[in-house]
Short mmCIF file of C-alpha atoms in Angstrom, two decimals:
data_model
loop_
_atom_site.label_atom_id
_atom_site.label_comp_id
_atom_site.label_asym_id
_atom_site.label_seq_id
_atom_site.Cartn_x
_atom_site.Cartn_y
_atom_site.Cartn_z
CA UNK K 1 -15.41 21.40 0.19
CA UNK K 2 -18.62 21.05 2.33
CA UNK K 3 -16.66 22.07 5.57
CA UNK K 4 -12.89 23.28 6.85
CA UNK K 5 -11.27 23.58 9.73
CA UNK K 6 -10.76 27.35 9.21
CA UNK K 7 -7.34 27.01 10.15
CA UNK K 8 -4.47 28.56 8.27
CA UNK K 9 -1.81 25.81 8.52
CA UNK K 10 -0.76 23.01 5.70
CA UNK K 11 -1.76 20.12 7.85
CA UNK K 12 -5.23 21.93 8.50
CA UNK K 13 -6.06 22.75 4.59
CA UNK K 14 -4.83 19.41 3.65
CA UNK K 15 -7.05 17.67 6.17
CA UNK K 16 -10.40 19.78 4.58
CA UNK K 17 -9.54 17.74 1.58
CA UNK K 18 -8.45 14.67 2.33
CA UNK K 19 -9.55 14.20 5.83
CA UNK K 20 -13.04 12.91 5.86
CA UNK K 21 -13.81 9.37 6.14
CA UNK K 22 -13.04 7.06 3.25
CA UNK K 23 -11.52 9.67 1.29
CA UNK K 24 -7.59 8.60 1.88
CA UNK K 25 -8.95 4.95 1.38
CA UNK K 26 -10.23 6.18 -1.92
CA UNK K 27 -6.80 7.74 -2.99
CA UNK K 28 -5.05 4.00 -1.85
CA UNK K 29 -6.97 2.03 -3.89
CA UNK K 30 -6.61 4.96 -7.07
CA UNK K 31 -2.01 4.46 -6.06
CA UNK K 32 -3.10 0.83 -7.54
CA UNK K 33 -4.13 2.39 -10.45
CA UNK K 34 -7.60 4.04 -12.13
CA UNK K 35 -10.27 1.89 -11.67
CA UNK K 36 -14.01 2.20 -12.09
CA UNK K 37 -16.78 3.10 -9.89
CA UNK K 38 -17.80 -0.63 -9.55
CA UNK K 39 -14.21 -1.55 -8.35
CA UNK K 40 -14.51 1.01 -6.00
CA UNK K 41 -17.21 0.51 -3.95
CA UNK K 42 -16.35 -3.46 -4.43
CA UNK K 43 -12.68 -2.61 -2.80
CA UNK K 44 -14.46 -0.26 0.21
CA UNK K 45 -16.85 -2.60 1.30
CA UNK K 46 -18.71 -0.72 3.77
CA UNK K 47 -19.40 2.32 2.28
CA UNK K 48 -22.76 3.31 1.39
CA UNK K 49 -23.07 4.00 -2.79
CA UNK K 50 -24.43 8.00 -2.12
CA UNK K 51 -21.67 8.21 -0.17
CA UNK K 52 -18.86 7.21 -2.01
CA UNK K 53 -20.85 9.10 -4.94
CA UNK K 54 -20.18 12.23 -2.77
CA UNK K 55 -16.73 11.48 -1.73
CA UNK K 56 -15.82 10.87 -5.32
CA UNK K 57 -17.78 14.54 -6.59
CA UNK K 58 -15.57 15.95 -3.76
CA UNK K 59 -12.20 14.44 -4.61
CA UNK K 60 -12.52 16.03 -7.99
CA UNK K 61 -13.78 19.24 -6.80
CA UNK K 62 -11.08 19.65 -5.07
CA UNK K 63 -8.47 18.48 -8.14
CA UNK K 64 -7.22 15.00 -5.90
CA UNK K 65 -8.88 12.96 -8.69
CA UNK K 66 -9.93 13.10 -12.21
CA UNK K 67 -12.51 11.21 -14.55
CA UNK K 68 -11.54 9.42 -17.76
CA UNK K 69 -12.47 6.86 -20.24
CA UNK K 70 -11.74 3.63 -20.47
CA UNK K 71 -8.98 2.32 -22.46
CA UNK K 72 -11.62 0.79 -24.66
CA UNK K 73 -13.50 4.17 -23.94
CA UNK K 74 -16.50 2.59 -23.05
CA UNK K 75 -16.71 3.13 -19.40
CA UNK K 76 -15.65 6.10 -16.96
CA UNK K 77 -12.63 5.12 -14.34
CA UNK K 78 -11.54 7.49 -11.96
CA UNK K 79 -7.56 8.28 -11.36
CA UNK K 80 -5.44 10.13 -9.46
CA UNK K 81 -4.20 13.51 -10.91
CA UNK K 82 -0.21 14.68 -11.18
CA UNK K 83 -1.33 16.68 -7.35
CA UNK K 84 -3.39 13.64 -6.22
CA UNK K 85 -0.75 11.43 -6.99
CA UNK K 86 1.52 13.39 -4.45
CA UNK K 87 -0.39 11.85 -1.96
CA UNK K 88 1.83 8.55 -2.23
CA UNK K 89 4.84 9.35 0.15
CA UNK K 90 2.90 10.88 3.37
CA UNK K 91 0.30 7.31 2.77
CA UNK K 92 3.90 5.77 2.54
CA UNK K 93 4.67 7.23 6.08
CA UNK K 94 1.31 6.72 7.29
CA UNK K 95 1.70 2.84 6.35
CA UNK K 96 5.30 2.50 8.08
CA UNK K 97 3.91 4.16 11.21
CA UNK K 98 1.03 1.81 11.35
CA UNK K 99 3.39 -1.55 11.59
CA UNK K 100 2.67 -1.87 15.87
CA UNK K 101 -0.88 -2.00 14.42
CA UNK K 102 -0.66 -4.15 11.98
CA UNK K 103 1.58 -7.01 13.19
CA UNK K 104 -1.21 -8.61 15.64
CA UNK K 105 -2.91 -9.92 12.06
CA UNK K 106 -6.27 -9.15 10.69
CA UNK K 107 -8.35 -10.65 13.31
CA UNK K 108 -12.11 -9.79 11.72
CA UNK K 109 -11.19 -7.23 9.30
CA UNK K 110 -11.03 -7.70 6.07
CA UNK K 111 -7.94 -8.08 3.54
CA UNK K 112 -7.30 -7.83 0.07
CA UNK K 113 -3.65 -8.67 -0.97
CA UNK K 114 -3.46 -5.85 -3.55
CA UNK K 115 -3.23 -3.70 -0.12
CA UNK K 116 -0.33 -5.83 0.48
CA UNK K 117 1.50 -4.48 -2.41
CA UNK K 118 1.05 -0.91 -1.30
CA UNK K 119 2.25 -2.20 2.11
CA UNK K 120 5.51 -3.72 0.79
CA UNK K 121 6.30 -0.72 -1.46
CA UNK K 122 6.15 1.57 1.36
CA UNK K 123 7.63 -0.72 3.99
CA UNK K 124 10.94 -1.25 1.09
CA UNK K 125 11.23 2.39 0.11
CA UNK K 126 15.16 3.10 1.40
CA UNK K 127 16.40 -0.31 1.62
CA UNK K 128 19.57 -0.92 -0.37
CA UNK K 129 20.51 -4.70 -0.73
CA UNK K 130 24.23 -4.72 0.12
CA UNK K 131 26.49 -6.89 -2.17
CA UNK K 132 23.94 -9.42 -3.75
CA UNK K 133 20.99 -9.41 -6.25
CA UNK K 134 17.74 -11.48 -5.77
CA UNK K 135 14.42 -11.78 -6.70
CA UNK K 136 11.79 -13.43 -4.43
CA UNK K 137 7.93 -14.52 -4.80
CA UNK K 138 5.98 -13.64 -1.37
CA UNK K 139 2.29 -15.54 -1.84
CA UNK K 140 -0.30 -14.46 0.13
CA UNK K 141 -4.28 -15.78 0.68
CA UNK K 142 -2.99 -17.20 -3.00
CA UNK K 143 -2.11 -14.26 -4.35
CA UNK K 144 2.22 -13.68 -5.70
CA UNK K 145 3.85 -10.68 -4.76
CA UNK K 146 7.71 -10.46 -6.13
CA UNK K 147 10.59 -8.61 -4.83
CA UNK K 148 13.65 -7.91 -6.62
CA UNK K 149 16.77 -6.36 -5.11
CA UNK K 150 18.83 -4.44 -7.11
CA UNK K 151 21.81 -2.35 -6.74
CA UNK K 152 19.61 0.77 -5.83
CA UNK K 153 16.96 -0.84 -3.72
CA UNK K 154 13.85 -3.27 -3.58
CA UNK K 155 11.41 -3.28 -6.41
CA UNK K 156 7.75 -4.31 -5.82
CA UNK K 157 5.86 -5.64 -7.97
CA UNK K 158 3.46 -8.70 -9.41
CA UNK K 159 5.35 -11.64 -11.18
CA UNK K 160 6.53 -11.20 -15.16
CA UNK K 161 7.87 -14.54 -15.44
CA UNK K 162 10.70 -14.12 -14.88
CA UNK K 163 13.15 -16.73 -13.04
CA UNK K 164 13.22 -16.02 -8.45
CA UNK K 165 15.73 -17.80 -6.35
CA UNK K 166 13.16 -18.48 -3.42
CA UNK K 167 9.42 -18.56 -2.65
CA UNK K 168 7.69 -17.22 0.71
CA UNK K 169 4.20 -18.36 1.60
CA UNK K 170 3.40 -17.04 4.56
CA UNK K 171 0.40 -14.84 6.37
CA UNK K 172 -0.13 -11.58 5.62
CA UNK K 173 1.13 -10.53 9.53
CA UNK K 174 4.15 -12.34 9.26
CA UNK K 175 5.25 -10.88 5.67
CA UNK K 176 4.58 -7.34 7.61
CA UNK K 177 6.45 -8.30 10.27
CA UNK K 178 9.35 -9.56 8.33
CA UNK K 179 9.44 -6.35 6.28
CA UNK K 180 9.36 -4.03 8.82
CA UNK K 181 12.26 -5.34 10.45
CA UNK K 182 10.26 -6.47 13.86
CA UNK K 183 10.43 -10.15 12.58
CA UNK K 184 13.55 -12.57 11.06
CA UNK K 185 14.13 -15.42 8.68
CA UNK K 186 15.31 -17.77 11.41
CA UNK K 187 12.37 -16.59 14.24
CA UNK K 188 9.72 -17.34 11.46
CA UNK K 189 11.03 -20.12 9.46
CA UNK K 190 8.98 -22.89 11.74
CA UNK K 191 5.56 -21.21 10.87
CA UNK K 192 6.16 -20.67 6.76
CA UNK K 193 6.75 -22.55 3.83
CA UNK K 194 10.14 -21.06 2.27
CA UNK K 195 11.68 -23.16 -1.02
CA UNK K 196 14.79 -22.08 -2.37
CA UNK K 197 17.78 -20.16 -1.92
CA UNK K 198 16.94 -18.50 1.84
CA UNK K 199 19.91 -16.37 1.55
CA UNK K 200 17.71 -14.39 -1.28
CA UNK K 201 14.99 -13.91 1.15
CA UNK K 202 17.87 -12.74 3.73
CA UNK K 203 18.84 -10.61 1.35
CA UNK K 204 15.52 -8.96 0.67
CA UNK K 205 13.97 -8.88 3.93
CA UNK K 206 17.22 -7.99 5.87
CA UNK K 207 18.29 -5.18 3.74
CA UNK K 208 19.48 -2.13 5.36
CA UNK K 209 17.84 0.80 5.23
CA UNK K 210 19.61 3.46 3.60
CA UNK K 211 17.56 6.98 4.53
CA UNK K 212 18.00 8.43 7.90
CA UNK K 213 14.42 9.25 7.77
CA UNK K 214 13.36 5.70 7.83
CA UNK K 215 13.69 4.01 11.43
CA UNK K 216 13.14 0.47 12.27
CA UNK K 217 9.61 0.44 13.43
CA UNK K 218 9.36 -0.71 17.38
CA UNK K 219 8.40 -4.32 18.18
CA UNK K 220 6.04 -5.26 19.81
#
């Protein structure tokens, strides 16, 4: 890398590689899944084109990322490698610990609802449903998110088709909210549209958390 902090500690080395600006962004959008250089700099709007050029040359440098070819192996995507893909639980933790940030809404920044996904996976990670299976829809800025609750936890995901007891369409603060734990059914039910069986969205949404290491955020 170009620079380091000179520092012999984990956080310090980790933060040569990762820590300049853009790169963790750059690593979020790759959790989604390998995407090409177009879909990059579309999803970072923002960054300059040399410089996501540079933060891309870097990211593989340093073994975070990896080119390929296309399925149809007519373009080059960029992906995460095994090491690079490591990167998901601490951008987990980083996620949860943003919440107090996050629950006062957009405001002028902008939002894409595939960030919501990543949200919701990392805001579910340790919650056990007790005693009851369910699968919801969350839409949001007319995109579907579904959650299913299973025996071993909450599964994110986008719709297959398959049959949910309840729909949520709400904004993208609220959902946060309501899966963080800072926000209920009953306190948000006069500011969403929910159709269905609400105890399935009770059932999602107030799941218990199961980990020790996973607090309910504060409210704010």
């Amino acid at each position: 890398m170009s620079r380091d902090y000179g520092q012999y500690c984990g956080l310090a080395r980790a933060l040569d590689v990762i820590g300049d600006r853009w790169n963790l962004l750059i690593v979020r959008q790759l959790l989604l899944g390998p995407a090409r250089y177009g879909d990059l700099r579309e999803a970072l709007s923002g960054i300059a084109t040399n410089l996501l050029a540079g933060r891309l040359r870097d990211l593989e440098a340093a073994g975070v990322i990896e080119r390929r070819l296309s399925e149809g192996g007519n373009a080059i995507t960029y992906a995460l490698t095994p090491w690079g893909a490591e990167l998901r639980e601490p951008i987990n933790g980083l996620i949860r610990w943003s919440t107090p940030l996050m629950i006062r809404g957009p405001e002028d920044d902008a939002f894409r609802p595939e960030w919501m996904l990543l949200a919701l996976e990392a805001l579910f990670t340790g919650r056990v449903p007790v005693g009851q299976t369910a699968a919801v829809n969350v839409s949001v800025a007319d995109d579907c998110i579904q959650l299913r609750a299973t025996p071993t936890g909450i599964d994110v995901g986008l719709p297959d088709g398959r049959d949910v007891d309840a729909v949520l369409s709400a904004e993208a603060a609220i959902v946060l909210g309501l899966a963080a734990g800072v926000l209920t059914i009953d306190a948000i039910a006069p500011a969403v549209a929910m159709d269905g069986d609400i105890a399935a969205l009770r059932a999602i949404f107030e799941a218990p958390r199961a980990m020790a290491g996973l607090a309910m955020r504060p409210s704010i």
